[in-house]
Amino acid sequence: MTDFNESANIEKKISGQADINSVPFTEVEQPGPASLAQQAKGFWVTFSTMFKKNQTVQYPDVKAPTAPRFHGRHQLNRHPDGLEKCIGCELCAWACPADAIFVEGGNNTPENQLSPGERHGAVYQINYLRCIFCGLCVEACPTRALTMTNEYELADDKREKLIFEKEDLLAPLRQGMLAPPHPMYPGMTDTNYYNGDVKEAHPSQSESGQGVN
Amino acid sequence: MTTTQDSAVAVEMITVVIDGFEVSVPKGTLIIRAAEKLGIQIPRFCDHPLLDPVGACRQCLVDVEINGRAFPKPQASCTIPVEPNMIVKTQLTSPVADKAQKGVMELLLGNHPLDCPVCDKGGECPLQNQAMSNGRADARLDGYKRTFEKPINISSSVLLDRERCVLCARCTRFSAQIASDPFITLNERGALQQVGIYENDPFKSYFSGNTVQICPVGALTGASYRFRARPFDLVSTPSACEHCASGCDMRTDVRRGKTLRRLAGDDPSVNEEWNCDKGRWAFKYVTALDRLTHPLVRNSSGELVQASWPEALAAAAAGLKGKRAAVLTGGRVTTEDAYGYSKFARIALATNDIDYRARVTSDEERDFLAAYVAGSSTTYRDIDTADHVALIAFEPEEESPIVFLRLNKNFKKRGLKVSAVATKGSIAMDKLKADFIKVAPGAEASAVAGLALTAKSVILVGERASESAGLFSAVAALAAKTGAKIAYIPRRAGERGALEAGALGTVLPGGRPVVDAAARVDIAAAWGVDSLPATPGRTSSQIIDALASGDLDAVVVGGVDAHDLPHSHAVLDALKKSFVVSLEIAPSSVTAVADVVLPVAAITEKSGSFLNWEGRARAFDSAVADSHNRSDVRILSMLADALGNPISLGTVTSSAREFNQLGSWDGARVQFAPVAAGTAKSVSGNDALLSSWRRLLDMGTLQKGEDNLAGTRRPTVAVISTKRAESIGVTTGQQVRVSNAHGSITIPVLVEDIHEDAVWIPRNSFASQALVALDAVHGDVVTVVKA
Ligand code: SF4
Ligand code: SF4
Ligand code: SF4
Ligand code: SF4
Ligand code: FES
């Protein structure tokens, strides 16, 4: 650690090396005032802009669409029957150059089946104060669980609020989906899920056995 | 592996050429290890330096040429010892070897599920790594892989995923060769070959965790670590095991302040690369116990209430000041903490009344410890060179598992002769083919005298010898007569360190006798005090008696559970009458009667060291960096300050430094006064003499919170002889009641090889807590009837 005396010493050393009076001074030739024609050319740019289309967007009243592949907030996707795709493998966390992702795996049990197969993501957090939206995590994900949406409104007044939990990141339940935990589709293995053989939830997967209501 | 430690034996060296480099290695060295010496890494799965070679995986193929004649095909370098004029070409210089290795890897991956994302081994997997370094970039096989049902429990703590197995036979070889628990084998042939368990013999091995550690893929995984973390999440700290006196080197892996797993460290002179399941998996107690977070002080209405540290220290000092006080430390304290207790007793309390033995003890044991154990140095190496090892009041597998592994290694490698003086046969004795000298409980001493030992023999005597009068004396006499070395093996990790630190009434640090004026001056000078108390201190049972009778007023208790002491009710009554300062990690039986309770750090939260049974220091650093808890010695130092008699041991480091500077005593040791050999009580009818010991996995406090481990406990049984079984009319599996005036225990019976006058029950197992339920110790009379 540098204490105050030491830093003073350092300053002395530096200023000793670069004495302001010993810096060589070279006079630079200044251009004289520009001609009227040259000035008119410059102002023409300003003037012509008045007749161009206005680029200002009245955000937040008006929201312009992003480019289709814009890197926005992440989303944790679901299989067509509602089971989570994330298996808690931590490969996204491993790939992340900003160390923005925290994952803890969990064991699927018959009572608590959140994803197909043995393993699910028990804790999943992305810290948007760290994320640089590079998308390397999406590339790393072996199950296509993690993708990015176009959502860019990621500002808040507390640091904690910018650490998104699994519930914040999970995709909404769509038509034909059942909220996990629930058993896997009857007769299907995790391989079938990955091959896309499961198209929607089966009635027997719901608690009532009645299917999606 | 060939050892070069015995310089007397000239080792024949052989020079071979590997990839164009010459290397000289001892005769018998395998090619794969000669290559390692040059820094050439040959890929491998089944090869393990501590297991016999099998050549099961074929990953280590290299080109070999001897005397100019080349083998027609690449050979497994892990099975071929070097020979003169041998030229080896590994994958680095031989395209043939490289292609062969890539081919083997392709075949291994052909049926491998590639479920790395859900596999616990992912990120630290030799198969992943070597597939990258020595495999093809793409797969040519398509079609279906063979599948098995995903993980099956081969025990409650170990899971087997047969799809991932590369059939290296490391796990089965470990179980058969190292642990002698051959409960797993390779079944079937071809693509369906798989590791299997026997229908009737579950994989109940005390060493099963080692198979998880050495499995080169994620086929064997630990149930407790399942899906908990990836290697890059973990902060690893080299540590030492706190569970027994074997002294295993360990590694503790912590994620975000929470211990997730522990692995065996590599210390060739102690645990080699192994440890036992207790050391590996029993670490959750730190978080599972209802930890004390604040000091507690008993208020005027008799309730324990939270207090600040200054308040609590003031209350403790007020209660101890000017009182006749003693110190009881458990056998689990670190050497540094024990030294703190030792110095605290002598300086802050001006007494020698300190005893670390929270168990059944005797004065004979205390004197034996002071005379023969303090400063002694029998080691694992002595077991390696012994011609005969005698086990006295010591069950190696249950009480010091790594000592068992070392005995077993010597038995397997060179037929080491083992004799055991005991009441009951045991699994370990069977494995070691030990000469079983059967004695009635209490009559051990006379049997010891007859052992035919030599000067190259080793006597391993356990702490239970204190339960049989004259046994330590008989051991001392036998050693004196034959020249055999004595090794005293306590069960708890901190006992040897506490002895050396002087946490015993008759010795000061370094084995200096209290009665020796020169020794006292030595220590007094080092501690900067005028004099030290000269009267030898009381033992733990005498301290309890003195508290009960009013001869002592107060006691400082460090991590002792009253239920470990004989007559626990009397102990608690005595403590209730006195002023008790308790240093604990979690509420215990003592907390209920304590006046001031001071929370201390658990093992993962502090640094320190233990001395294992050899007296070898096993140092460790705190694995959890941000704990607020402090080691005992720091708190004792604050308490001594509050008492006005500082001991100046503010940190663990200062305690260690001061203790090491004292060194050991080169003067005369405590004189040992032999005790006459005891005899067994005579019994008749349904009466029997009690014999018991603690099992490795039992109801111990430090095993709390780990249910998977609890599932591999050995069953709770009462062991009786065939004759007794006939006379009370029971057969194995039926219930018996073991009882005396204090209480009874009803558990299933096992008819086994045991002395006819005896009954054996586990001391602290589920449904059989002998000390608490029967208040009876070794050799006491109990009644055994059919329940
Ligand atoms: S987008 Fe990049 S920075 Fe953000 S979480 Fe993914 S890998 Fe990390
Ligand atoms: S999001 Fe994908 S990469 Fe991340 S833990 Fe889940 S499955 Fe693995
Ligand atoms: S389970 Fe592991 S250690 Fe055992 S044979 Fe299979 S790969 Fe080898
Ligand atoms: S043998 Fe003893 S020291 Fe080694 S891991 Fe087991 S309990 Fe710990
Ligand atoms: S390492 Fe040589 S055959 Fe397995």
mmCIF file of C-alpha atoms in Angstrom, chain B residues 253-557:
data_model
loop_
_atom_site.group_PDB
_atom_site.id
_atom_site.type_symbol
_atom_site.label_atom_id
_atom_site.label_comp_id
_atom_site.label_asym_id
_atom_site.label_seq_id
_atom_site.Cartn_x
_atom_site.Cartn_y
_atom_site.Cartn_z
ATOM 1 C CA ASP B 253 -14.487 -27.303 -1.592
ATOM 2 C CA VAL B 254 -16.607 -24.299 -0.746
ATOM 3 C CA ARG B 255 -19.106 -22.444 -2.900
ATOM 4 C CA ARG B 256 -20.308 -19.079 -1.665
ATOM 5 C CA GLY B 257 -19.402 -19.747 1.950
ATOM 6 C CA LYS B 258 -20.942 -23.214 2.046
ATOM 7 C CA THR B 259 -18.944 -26.424 2.124
ATOM 8 C CA LEU B 260 -20.168 -28.623 -0.725
ATOM 9 C CA ARG B 261 -17.744 -31.492 -0.657
ATOM 10 C CA ARG B 262 -14.534 -32.830 0.794
ATOM 11 C CA LEU B 263 -12.031 -35.000 -1.001
ATOM 12 C CA ALA B 264 -9.146 -37.101 0.207
ATOM 13 C CA GLY B 265 -5.827 -35.315 -0.160
ATOM 14 C CA ASP B 266 -2.669 -37.009 -1.315
ATOM 15 C CA ASP B 267 -0.261 -37.649 1.537
ATOM 16 C CA PRO B 268 1.790 -40.788 0.868
ATOM 17 C CA SER B 269 3.042 -41.014 4.444
ATOM 18 C CA VAL B 270 -0.414 -40.896 6.040
ATOM 19 C CA ASN B 271 -3.605 -41.563 4.108
ATOM 20 C CA GLU B 272 -1.994 -42.150 0.682
ATOM 21 C CA GLU B 273 -4.869 -40.997 -1.534
ATOM 22 C CA TRP B 274 -7.739 -42.409 0.490
ATOM 23 C CA ASN B 275 -10.005 -41.444 3.318
ATOM 24 C CA CYS B 276 -13.108 -42.840 4.942
ATOM 25 C CA ASP B 277 -16.727 -41.949 4.260
ATOM 26 C CA LYS B 278 -17.100 -40.119 7.557
ATOM 27 C CA GLY B 279 -14.284 -37.745 6.732
ATOM 28 C CA ARG B 280 -15.578 -37.306 3.201
ATOM 29 C CA TRP B 281 -19.253 -36.770 3.827
ATOM 30 C CA ALA B 282 -19.807 -35.772 7.451
ATOM 31 C CA PHE B 283 -19.398 -32.002 7.157
ATOM 32 C CA LYS B 284 -22.952 -30.740 7.111
ATOM 33 C CA TYR B 285 -23.146 -30.602 10.914
ATOM 34 C CA VAL B 286 -21.534 -27.169 10.683
ATOM 35 C CA THR B 287 -24.693 -25.797 9.089
ATOM 36 C CA ALA B 288 -27.196 -28.453 10.151
ATOM 37 C CA LEU B 289 -26.719 -27.927 13.863
ATOM 38 C CA ASP B 290 -28.613 -25.082 15.423
ATOM 39 C CA ARG B 291 -25.467 -22.980 15.745
ATOM 40 C CA LEU B 292 -24.893 -20.560 18.579
ATOM 41 C CA THR B 293 -24.520 -17.083 17.148
ATOM 42 C CA HIS B 294 -24.353 -14.874 20.230
ATOM 43 C CA PRO B 295 -22.957 -15.257 23.735
ATOM 44 C CA LEU B 296 -25.577 -16.284 26.282
ATOM 45 C CA VAL B 297 -25.646 -15.384 29.964
ATOM 46 C CA ARG B 298 -27.954 -16.837 32.609
ATOM 47 C CA ASN B 299 -29.901 -13.976 34.174
ATOM 48 C CA SER B 300 -31.210 -13.619 37.717
ATOM 49 C CA SER B 301 -34.368 -15.551 36.895
ATOM 50 C CA GLY B 302 -32.312 -18.467 35.668
ATOM 51 C CA GLU B 303 -32.835 -18.079 31.931
ATOM 52 C CA LEU B 304 -30.148 -17.973 29.295
ATOM 53 C CA VAL B 305 -30.415 -14.691 27.456
ATOM 54 C CA GLN B 306 -28.418 -13.163 24.609
ATOM 55 C CA ALA B 307 -25.633 -10.884 25.670
ATOM 56 C CA SER B 308 -22.926 -8.851 24.024
ATOM 57 C CA TRP B 309 -19.366 -10.122 24.087
ATOM 58 C CA PRO B 310 -18.144 -7.634 26.722
ATOM 59 C CA GLU B 311 -21.136 -8.478 28.942
ATOM 60 C CA ALA B 312 -20.622 -12.201 28.572
ATOM 61 C CA LEU B 313 -16.889 -12.026 29.195
ATOM 62 C CA ALA B 314 -17.469 -9.856 32.259
ATOM 63 C CA ALA B 315 -20.062 -12.299 33.576
ATOM 64 C CA ALA B 316 -17.714 -15.245 33.000
ATOM 65 C CA ALA B 317 -14.821 -13.438 34.658
ATOM 66 C CA ALA B 318 -16.975 -12.473 37.626
ATOM 67 C CA GLY B 319 -18.016 -16.097 38.107
ATOM 68 C CA LEU B 320 -14.465 -17.461 37.821
ATOM 69 C CA LYS B 321 -12.551 -14.777 39.698
ATOM 70 C CA GLY B 322 -11.105 -16.072 42.936
ATOM 71 C CA LYS B 323 -12.976 -19.360 42.603
ATOM 72 C CA ARG B 324 -11.559 -22.842 42.626
ATOM 73 C CA ALA B 325 -12.079 -23.653 38.976
ATOM 74 C CA ALA B 326 -11.145 -26.464 36.582
ATOM 75 C CA VAL B 327 -11.097 -26.951 32.810
ATOM 76 C CA LEU B 328 -12.614 -29.771 30.749
ATOM 77 C CA THR B 329 -11.833 -29.697 27.036
ATOM 78 C CA GLY B 330 -13.166 -32.249 24.636
ATOM 79 C CA GLY B 331 -10.952 -34.393 22.459
ATOM 80 C CA ARG B 332 -11.901 -32.396 19.370
ATOM 81 C CA VAL B 333 -10.038 -29.160 20.031
ATOM 82 C CA THR B 334 -7.177 -28.179 17.766
ATOM 83 C CA THR B 335 -3.654 -28.233 19.162
ATOM 84 C CA GLU B 336 -3.619 -24.433 19.246
ATOM 85 C CA ASP B 337 -6.883 -24.313 21.177
ATOM 86 C CA ALA B 338 -5.734 -27.062 23.537
ATOM 87 C CA TYR B 339 -2.591 -25.074 24.221
ATOM 88 C CA GLY B 340 -4.817 -22.093 24.970
ATOM 89 C CA TYR B 341 -6.857 -24.146 27.470
ATOM 90 C CA SER B 342 -3.673 -25.505 29.026
ATOM 91 C CA LYS B 343 -2.174 -22.050 29.506
ATOM 92 C CA PHE B 344 -5.520 -20.619 30.607
ATOM 93 C CA ALA B 345 -5.854 -23.218 33.375
ATOM 94 C CA ARG B 346 -2.332 -22.656 34.676
ATOM 95 C CA ILE B 347 -2.217 -18.861 34.447
ATOM 96 C CA ALA B 348 -5.776 -17.538 34.515
ATOM 97 C CA LEU B 349 -7.176 -20.124 36.938
ATOM 98 C CA ALA B 350 -3.885 -21.065 38.673
ATOM 99 C CA THR B 351 -4.660 -24.761 38.644
ATOM 100 C CA ASN B 352 -3.531 -27.989 37.013
ATOM 101 C CA ASP B 353 -7.109 -29.295 37.079
ATOM 102 C CA ILE B 354 -7.491 -29.804 33.360
ATOM 103 C CA ASP B 355 -8.383 -32.933 31.412
ATOM 104 C CA TYR B 356 -9.134 -33.302 27.731
ATOM 105 C CA ARG B 357 -10.450 -36.850 28.003
ATOM 106 C CA ALA B 358 -14.222 -36.589 27.691
ATOM 107 C CA ARG B 359 -14.842 -40.332 27.875
ATOM 108 C CA VAL B 360 -14.252 -43.342 30.097
ATOM 109 C CA THR B 361 -10.788 -42.852 31.558
ATOM 110 C CA SER B 362 -8.469 -44.155 34.231
ATOM 111 C CA ASP B 363 -5.539 -42.795 36.203
ATOM 112 C CA GLU B 364 -3.462 -45.597 34.761
ATOM 113 C CA GLU B 365 -4.167 -44.218 31.298
ATOM 114 C CA ARG B 366 -3.188 -40.709 32.336
ATOM 115 C CA ASP B 367 0.152 -41.921 33.651
ATOM 116 C CA PHE B 368 0.708 -44.096 30.597
ATOM 117 C CA LEU B 369 0.035 -41.117 28.340
ATOM 118 C CA ALA B 370 2.460 -38.916 30.211
ATOM 119 C CA ALA B 371 5.157 -41.580 30.409
ATOM 120 C CA TYR B 372 4.963 -43.339 27.046
ATOM 121 C CA VAL B 373 2.876 -41.320 24.603
ATOM 122 C CA ALA B 374 3.757 -37.639 25.023
ATOM 123 C CA GLY B 375 6.668 -36.964 22.682
ATOM 124 C CA SER B 376 6.679 -40.496 21.230
ATOM 125 C CA SER B 377 6.887 -41.050 17.507
ATOM 126 C CA THR B 378 5.656 -44.383 16.256
ATOM 127 C CA THR B 379 4.416 -43.829 12.713
ATOM 128 C CA TYR B 380 2.600 -45.439 9.808
ATOM 129 C CA ARG B 381 6.032 -46.309 8.479
ATOM 130 C CA ASP B 382 6.596 -48.522 11.521
ATOM 131 C CA ILE B 383 3.522 -50.497 10.500
ATOM 132 C CA ASP B 384 5.059 -50.859 7.029
ATOM 133 C CA THR B 385 8.201 -52.402 8.492
ATOM 134 C CA ALA B 386 6.690 -54.338 11.391
ATOM 135 C CA ASP B 387 6.904 -58.114 11.552
ATOM 136 C CA HIS B 388 3.868 -58.410 13.803
ATOM 137 C CA VAL B 389 1.198 -55.931 14.869
ATOM 138 C CA ALA B 390 -0.815 -56.451 18.036
ATOM 139 C CA LEU B 391 -4.203 -54.748 18.363
ATOM 140 C CA ILE B 392 -5.088 -54.081 21.994
ATOM 141 C CA ALA B 393 -8.486 -52.589 22.866
ATOM 142 C CA PHE B 394 -8.502 -51.218 19.363
ATOM 143 C CA GLU B 395 -10.810 -51.991 16.431
ATOM 144 C CA PRO B 396 -8.955 -50.364 13.524
ATOM 145 C CA GLU B 397 -11.741 -50.123 10.956
ATOM 146 C CA GLU B 398 -14.204 -48.522 13.370
ATOM 147 C CA GLU B 399 -11.806 -46.416 15.406
ATOM 148 C CA SER B 400 -9.090 -45.295 12.998
ATOM 149 C CA PRO B 401 -9.928 -46.354 9.443
ATOM 150 C CA ILE B 402 -6.701 -45.302 7.776
ATOM 151 C CA VAL B 403 -4.717 -47.390 10.242
ATOM 152 C CA PHE B 404 -6.878 -50.257 9.052
ATOM 153 C CA LEU B 405 -6.110 -49.481 5.400
ATOM 154 C CA ARG B 406 -2.399 -49.432 6.201
ATOM 155 C CA LEU B 407 -2.603 -52.731 8.070
ATOM 156 C CA ASN B 408 -4.597 -54.209 5.214
ATOM 157 C CA LYS B 409 -2.081 -53.013 2.642
ATOM 158 C CA ASN B 410 0.731 -54.677 4.544
ATOM 159 C CA PHE B 411 -1.308 -57.792 5.063
ATOM 160 C CA LYS B 412 -2.092 -58.029 1.354
ATOM 161 C CA LYS B 413 1.355 -57.090 0.085
ATOM 162 C CA ARG B 414 3.547 -59.009 2.478
ATOM 163 C CA GLY B 415 1.322 -61.093 4.738
ATOM 164 C CA LEU B 416 1.794 -58.956 7.843
ATOM 165 C CA LYS B 417 0.944 -60.953 10.959
ATOM 166 C CA VAL B 418 -1.759 -59.322 13.090
ATOM 167 C CA SER B 419 -2.930 -60.417 16.530
ATOM 168 C CA ALA B 420 -5.879 -58.943 18.366
ATOM 169 C CA VAL B 421 -6.646 -59.172 22.045
ATOM 170 C CA ALA B 422 -10.380 -58.612 22.152
ATOM 171 C CA THR B 423 -13.682 -59.897 23.402
ATOM 172 C CA LYS B 424 -15.341 -60.074 20.037
ATOM 173 C CA GLY B 425 -14.202 -60.825 16.511
ATOM 174 C CA SER B 426 -14.751 -58.112 13.936
ATOM 175 C CA ILE B 427 -14.978 -57.603 10.209
ATOM 176 C CA ALA B 428 -11.536 -55.997 10.222
ATOM 177 C CA MET B 429 -10.032 -58.951 12.057
ATOM 178 C CA ASP B 430 -11.505 -61.288 9.453
ATOM 179 C CA LYS B 431 -10.113 -59.192 6.634
ATOM 180 C CA LEU B 432 -6.663 -59.128 8.235
ATOM 181 C CA LYS B 433 -6.858 -62.826 9.144
ATOM 182 C CA ALA B 434 -5.879 -61.679 12.603
ATOM 183 C CA ASP B 435 -4.939 -64.085 15.344
ATOM 184 C CA PHE B 436 -7.941 -63.575 17.650
ATOM 185 C CA ILE B 437 -7.038 -63.911 21.323
ATOM 186 C CA LYS B 438 -10.427 -64.119 22.935
ATOM 187 C CA VAL B 439 -10.728 -62.740 26.454
ATOM 188 C CA ALA B 440 -13.559 -61.860 28.779
ATOM 189 C CA PRO B 441 -14.124 -58.110 29.256
ATOM 190 C CA GLY B 442 -11.849 -56.989 32.069
ATOM 191 C CA ALA B 443 -9.308 -59.788 31.706
ATOM 192 C CA GLU B 444 -7.371 -58.333 28.757
ATOM 193 C CA ALA B 445 -4.234 -57.506 30.741
ATOM 194 C CA SER B 446 -3.229 -61.077 31.474
ATOM 195 C CA ALA B 447 -3.720 -62.095 27.839
ATOM 196 C CA VAL B 448 -1.386 -59.366 26.589
ATOM 197 C CA ALA B 449 1.621 -60.681 28.478
ATOM 198 C CA GLY B 450 1.620 -63.845 26.408
ATOM 199 C CA LEU B 451 1.979 -62.145 22.999
ATOM 200 C CA ALA B 452 5.105 -63.264 21.146
ATOM 201 C CA LEU B 453 6.423 -59.966 19.800
ATOM 202 C CA THR B 454 9.911 -58.893 18.743
ATOM 203 C CA ALA B 455 11.783 -55.628 18.600
ATOM 204 C CA LYS B 456 10.359 -55.110 15.096
ATOM 205 C CA SER B 457 6.757 -55.432 16.243
ATOM 206 C CA VAL B 458 4.260 -52.672 16.908
ATOM 207 C CA ILE B 459 1.606 -52.627 19.603
ATOM 208 C CA LEU B 460 -1.428 -50.547 18.623
ATOM 209 C CA VAL B 461 -3.296 -49.768 21.803
ATOM 210 C CA GLY B 462 -6.594 -47.891 21.746
ATOM 211 C CA GLU B 463 -8.142 -45.515 24.252
ATOM 212 C CA ARG B 464 -10.516 -48.272 25.388
ATOM 213 C CA ALA B 465 -7.589 -49.851 27.212
ATOM 214 C CA SER B 466 -8.443 -47.433 30.020
ATOM 215 C CA GLU B 467 -11.590 -49.485 30.612
ATOM 216 C CA SER B 468 -9.684 -52.588 31.663
ATOM 217 C CA ALA B 469 -7.508 -52.328 34.756
ATOM 218 C CA GLY B 470 -3.838 -53.102 34.280
ATOM 219 C CA LEU B 471 -4.049 -53.207 30.488
ATOM 220 C CA PHE B 472 -1.796 -50.202 29.884
ATOM 221 C CA SER B 473 0.634 -51.616 32.437
ATOM 222 C CA ALA B 474 0.652 -54.935 30.616
ATOM 223 C CA VAL B 475 1.306 -53.138 27.323
ATOM 224 C CA ALA B 476 4.180 -51.192 28.865
ATOM 225 C CA ALA B 477 5.635 -54.393 30.325
ATOM 226 C CA LEU B 478 5.292 -56.233 27.017
ATOM 227 C CA ALA B 479 7.043 -53.421 25.160
ATOM 228 C CA ALA B 480 9.821 -53.347 27.744
ATOM 229 C CA LYS B 481 10.287 -57.110 27.515
ATOM 230 C CA THR B 482 10.214 -57.457 23.727
ATOM 231 C CA GLY B 483 11.387 -54.042 22.542
ATOM 232 C CA ALA B 484 8.240 -53.645 20.467
ATOM 233 C CA LYS B 485 7.113 -50.110 19.672
ATOM 234 C CA ILE B 486 3.992 -48.726 21.292
ATOM 235 C CA ALA B 487 1.486 -46.665 19.339
ATOM 236 C CA TYR B 488 -1.419 -45.219 21.279
ATOM 237 C CA ILE B 489 -4.346 -44.515 18.967
ATOM 238 C CA PRO B 490 -7.122 -42.402 20.426
ATOM 239 C CA ARG B 491 -10.382 -42.054 18.540
ATOM 240 C CA ARG B 492 -10.733 -38.297 18.432
ATOM 241 C CA ALA B 493 -8.628 -36.027 16.261
ATOM 242 C CA GLY B 494 -7.603 -33.593 18.980
ATOM 243 C CA GLU B 495 -6.504 -35.945 21.739
ATOM 244 C CA ARG B 496 -2.842 -36.327 20.858
ATOM 245 C CA GLY B 497 -2.477 -32.581 20.338
ATOM 246 C CA ALA B 498 -4.189 -31.874 23.649
ATOM 247 C CA LEU B 499 -1.788 -34.237 25.392
ATOM 248 C CA GLU B 500 1.251 -32.562 23.851
ATOM 249 C CA ALA B 501 -0.211 -29.143 24.695
ATOM 250 C CA GLY B 502 -0.463 -30.166 28.339
ATOM 251 C CA ALA B 503 -4.240 -30.241 28.640
ATOM 252 C CA LEU B 504 -3.842 -32.938 31.272
ATOM 253 C CA GLY B 505 -3.386 -32.621 35.027
ATOM 254 C CA THR B 506 0.076 -34.149 35.260
ATOM 255 C CA VAL B 507 1.839 -32.734 32.223
ATOM 256 C CA LEU B 508 2.734 -29.280 30.996
ATOM 257 C CA PRO B 509 3.231 -28.545 27.278
ATOM 258 C CA GLY B 510 5.770 -30.752 25.534
ATOM 259 C CA GLY B 511 5.325 -33.644 27.953
ATOM 260 C CA ARG B 512 6.991 -31.803 30.876
ATOM 261 C CA PRO B 513 5.978 -33.400 34.190
ATOM 262 C CA VAL B 514 4.123 -31.056 36.548
ATOM 263 C CA VAL B 515 5.956 -32.585 39.503
ATOM 264 C CA ASP B 516 9.346 -31.729 38.017
ATOM 265 C CA ALA B 517 10.428 -28.319 39.390
ATOM 266 C CA ALA B 518 12.831 -27.733 36.476
ATOM 267 C CA ALA B 519 10.027 -28.360 33.980
ATOM 268 C CA ARG B 520 7.781 -25.887 35.774
ATOM 269 C CA VAL B 521 10.519 -23.247 35.799
ATOM 270 C CA ASP B 522 11.060 -23.876 32.091
ATOM 271 C CA ILE B 523 7.432 -23.170 31.247
ATOM 272 C CA ALA B 524 7.008 -20.369 33.791
ATOM 273 C CA ALA B 525 9.962 -18.570 32.194
ATOM 274 C CA ALA B 526 8.537 -19.018 28.724
ATOM 275 C CA TRP B 527 5.155 -17.731 29.877
ATOM 276 C CA GLY B 528 6.660 -14.829 31.821
ATOM 277 C CA VAL B 529 5.116 -15.768 35.170
ATOM 278 C CA ASP B 530 6.821 -16.291 38.527
ATOM 279 C CA SER B 531 5.638 -19.798 39.175
ATOM 280 C CA LEU B 532 3.156 -22.408 38.078
ATOM 281 C CA PRO B 533 0.861 -24.489 40.289
ATOM 282 C CA ALA B 534 2.825 -27.495 41.526
ATOM 283 C CA THR B 535 0.090 -29.923 42.592
ATOM 284 C CA PRO B 536 -0.775 -32.411 39.866
ATOM 285 C CA GLY B 537 -4.286 -31.787 38.606
ATOM 286 C CA ARG B 538 -7.435 -33.822 38.911
ATOM 287 C CA THR B 539 -8.678 -36.102 36.163
ATOM 288 C CA SER B 540 -12.035 -35.523 34.482
ATOM 289 C CA SER B 541 -13.886 -37.865 36.824
ATOM 290 C CA GLN B 542 -12.174 -36.339 39.868
ATOM 291 C CA ILE B 543 -13.116 -32.876 38.631
ATOM 292 C CA ILE B 544 -16.750 -33.954 38.359
ATOM 293 C CA ASP B 545 -16.625 -35.480 41.859
ATOM 294 C CA ALA B 546 -15.030 -32.324 43.262
ATOM 295 C CA LEU B 547 -17.712 -30.159 41.630
ATOM 296 C CA ALA B 548 -20.380 -32.395 43.123
ATOM 297 C CA SER B 549 -18.863 -32.346 46.610
ATOM 298 C CA GLY B 550 -18.143 -28.616 46.547
ATOM 299 C CA ASP B 551 -14.351 -28.917 46.470
ATOM 300 C CA LEU B 552 -14.435 -27.026 43.181
ATOM 301 C CA ASP B 553 -16.769 -24.119 42.422
ATOM 302 C CA ALA B 554 -16.486 -23.493 38.742
ATOM 303 C CA VAL B 555 -15.528 -25.127 35.480
ATOM 304 C CA VAL B 556 -14.703 -24.015 31.954
ATOM 305 C CA VAL B 557 -16.048 -26.584 29.499
#
